[in-house]
Amino acid sequence: MPPAAALATTDVKPWTPRRLLVTRSSLGWEHGRAIVARATALGVEIIEQGNDRLAFAWPDDPRRRYAEAKRTLALVVAPPSKRRLQPIAPSADWRVDLAEGCPAHCSYCYLAGSLTGPPVTRVYANLPEILDELPRHLGQGRVTSRSRARAGEGTTYEASCYTDPLALEHLTGSLTALIDYVGAWEADAQLRFTTKFAAVAPLLELAHGGKTRMRASVNPARFARFEGGTSPVAARLRTLGQVARAGYKVGLTIAPIIAAEGWEQAYAGLLADAAAALAGVDGLDLTVELITHRFTPGSKAVLDSWYPGSALEMDPTARVEKRTKFRGVKHVYPAETMTALRRFFEREIAATLPAARILYWT
Ligand code: SF4
């Protein structure tokens, strides 16, 4: 008999890629070979590349190319440039990547402007080398460690910048290894990840030592049509409660906040549902991160090609321009809308989730 916690989380079907492209070097790593074994057991077609390039005959038609790439997982070795940790404001001191890409289909996906080429999800075989980077950066944080309000978190490492690690966990086991690593590490450090998935069963029994914060990335169910391939929001909240009861620190990443008609009622309902899911958790340590919807000209072009006809508003004339730190442009809600949103969330969170700390608003 599986444990009750596992039964409660199996209603979310894990992603099964159509194929796994395997680079030669990745097979030199035990973790890489374990990923191949997991994929084989799930009936995934294994395509060994014979070298370290990812070669596949992608369809010429852009829609079909997108669809085939999204059905493809690639097993690669992360080069030093991808293993080098980078500051990742405002979330964490350092970004640690276990993978790059995501199998879901969100109309607003923030990866659209960041990654190039067909959206294949790449998972990394050389996990020991990735873990080796963490101690080198201990005590050198420049984001949360420099914040008076957040320095108590220790050196923070964020694992969900370029992927949704829980979406891939049944195929990789990488997140489990990272949680175990940080849990056993006698250091003032904290692992963070956020997810739109609900398959938390493998995490519930881990010796995490209270040093991992899992956040559920959520939006009201009425926006579910913008989040294809993810777990239902109700399941994400329910499993967040399970994780909190297993002693993890938890959080809500409310992102992206969408100021569509009826947003006040929709987000009030979401916060009430979150409060119900977390009710009665002993020692609840809850944070909230608030990220409004934005896009860049580059991400809009990619998303328009991936999701033509999406009802998500991405009209630059309805937004104001803001400069990014790399002197690019992003389109954000006008100041009046931002103020209304921010006041609403600060008020509602204080009333509905009084134990929560808001980490940042952007
Ligand atoms: Fe992008 Fe996150 Fe959606 Fe994946 S779950 S498609 S990373 S927004």
XYZ file of N, CA and C and ligand atoms in Angstrom, residues 66 70 101-112 160-165 167 194-197 217 226-231 236 255-256 303 306-307, ligand 1:
122
model
N 7.185 23.680 -32.489
C 6.962 23.990 -31.069
C 6.401 22.753 -30.336
N 8.283 20.653 -27.362
C 7.702 20.585 -26.010
C 7.473 19.144 -25.557
N 14.167 24.851 -19.188
C 12.966 24.578 -19.977
C 11.915 23.893 -19.130
N 10.710 23.793 -19.686
C 9.570 23.300 -18.919
C 8.553 22.711 -19.889
N 7.912 21.605 -19.517
C 6.970 20.981 -20.445
C 5.594 21.652 -20.509
N 5.325 22.617 -19.637
C 3.986 23.222 -19.617
C 3.849 24.282 -20.727
N 2.658 24.856 -20.822
C 2.323 25.746 -21.947
C 1.650 27.019 -21.423
N 2.343 27.791 -20.663
C 1.721 29.000 -20.108
C 1.799 30.147 -21.117
N 0.681 30.811 -21.310
C 0.610 31.883 -22.320
C 1.525 33.047 -21.992
N 1.945 33.136 -20.761
C 2.785 34.267 -20.346
C 4.194 33.828 -20.000
N 4.575 32.598 -20.338
C 5.800 32.002 -19.766
C 6.985 32.958 -19.832
N 7.588 33.165 -18.680
C 8.729 34.082 -18.603
C 9.965 33.498 -19.251
N 9.977 32.200 -19.532
C 11.136 31.613 -20.201
C 11.178 31.984 -21.679
N 10.025 32.428 -22.218
C 9.940 32.652 -23.664
C 10.975 33.661 -24.143
N 14.349 27.430 -9.366
C 13.258 27.412 -10.355
C 13.297 28.624 -11.276
N 14.492 29.082 -11.599
C 14.565 30.252 -12.486
C 14.347 29.871 -13.932
N 14.947 28.774 -14.347
C 14.884 28.403 -15.761
C 14.096 27.124 -15.995
N 13.375 26.690 -14.989
C 12.607 25.460 -15.139
C 11.577 25.395 -14.028
N 10.711 24.397 -14.095
C 9.865 24.054 -12.958
C 10.363 22.691 -12.484
N 11.190 22.655 -11.434
C 11.859 21.387 -11.103
C 10.904 20.274 -10.699
N 8.027 19.627 -12.004
C 7.427 19.052 -13.213
C 8.253 17.889 -13.746
N 9.870 27.210 -6.698
C 8.443 27.456 -6.866
C 7.950 26.569 -7.998
N 6.659 26.227 -7.948
C 6.163 25.245 -8.902
C 4.684 25.454 -9.222
N 4.326 25.081 -10.432
C 2.913 25.038 -10.822
C 2.437 23.589 -10.898
N 3.181 22.707 -10.247
C 2.834 21.285 -10.264
C 2.565 20.803 -8.838
N 3.177 28.295 -7.142
C 2.947 29.417 -8.048
C 1.485 29.358 -8.475
N -4.721 29.934 -19.200
C -3.416 30.483 -19.572
C -2.263 29.597 -19.105
N -2.589 28.469 -18.467
C -1.546 27.644 -17.833
C -1.671 26.189 -18.269
N -1.665 25.960 -19.580
C -1.835 24.606 -20.113
C -0.756 23.655 -19.607
N -1.170 22.445 -19.279
C -0.203 21.403 -18.907
C 0.272 21.467 -17.474
N -0.236 22.406 -16.694
C 0.150 22.476 -15.278
C -0.901 21.760 -14.428
N -0.606 21.586 -13.157
C -1.592 20.983 -12.252
C -2.671 21.998 -11.906
N -2.494 22.292 -6.464
C -1.250 22.945 -6.007
C -1.400 23.410 -4.560
N 1.710 34.767 -9.294
C 2.378 35.244 -10.496
C 1.881 34.510 -11.736
N 1.739 35.252 -12.822
C 1.738 36.702 -12.823
C 0.360 37.208 -12.411
N 5.887 34.464 -27.606
C 4.613 33.945 -27.093
C 3.500 34.058 -28.133
N 3.978 31.117 -30.308
C 3.657 29.842 -29.662
C 2.148 29.709 -29.410
N 1.524 30.804 -28.992
C 0.113 30.741 -28.575
C -0.733 31.772 -29.324
Fe 6.770 28.656 -18.081
Fe 6.433 28.191 -15.444
Fe 4.437 27.750 -17.152
Fe 6.579 26.174 -17.173
S 5.082 26.358 -15.500
S 5.521 27.019 -18.984
S 8.212 27.632 -16.684
S 5.380 29.742 -16.660
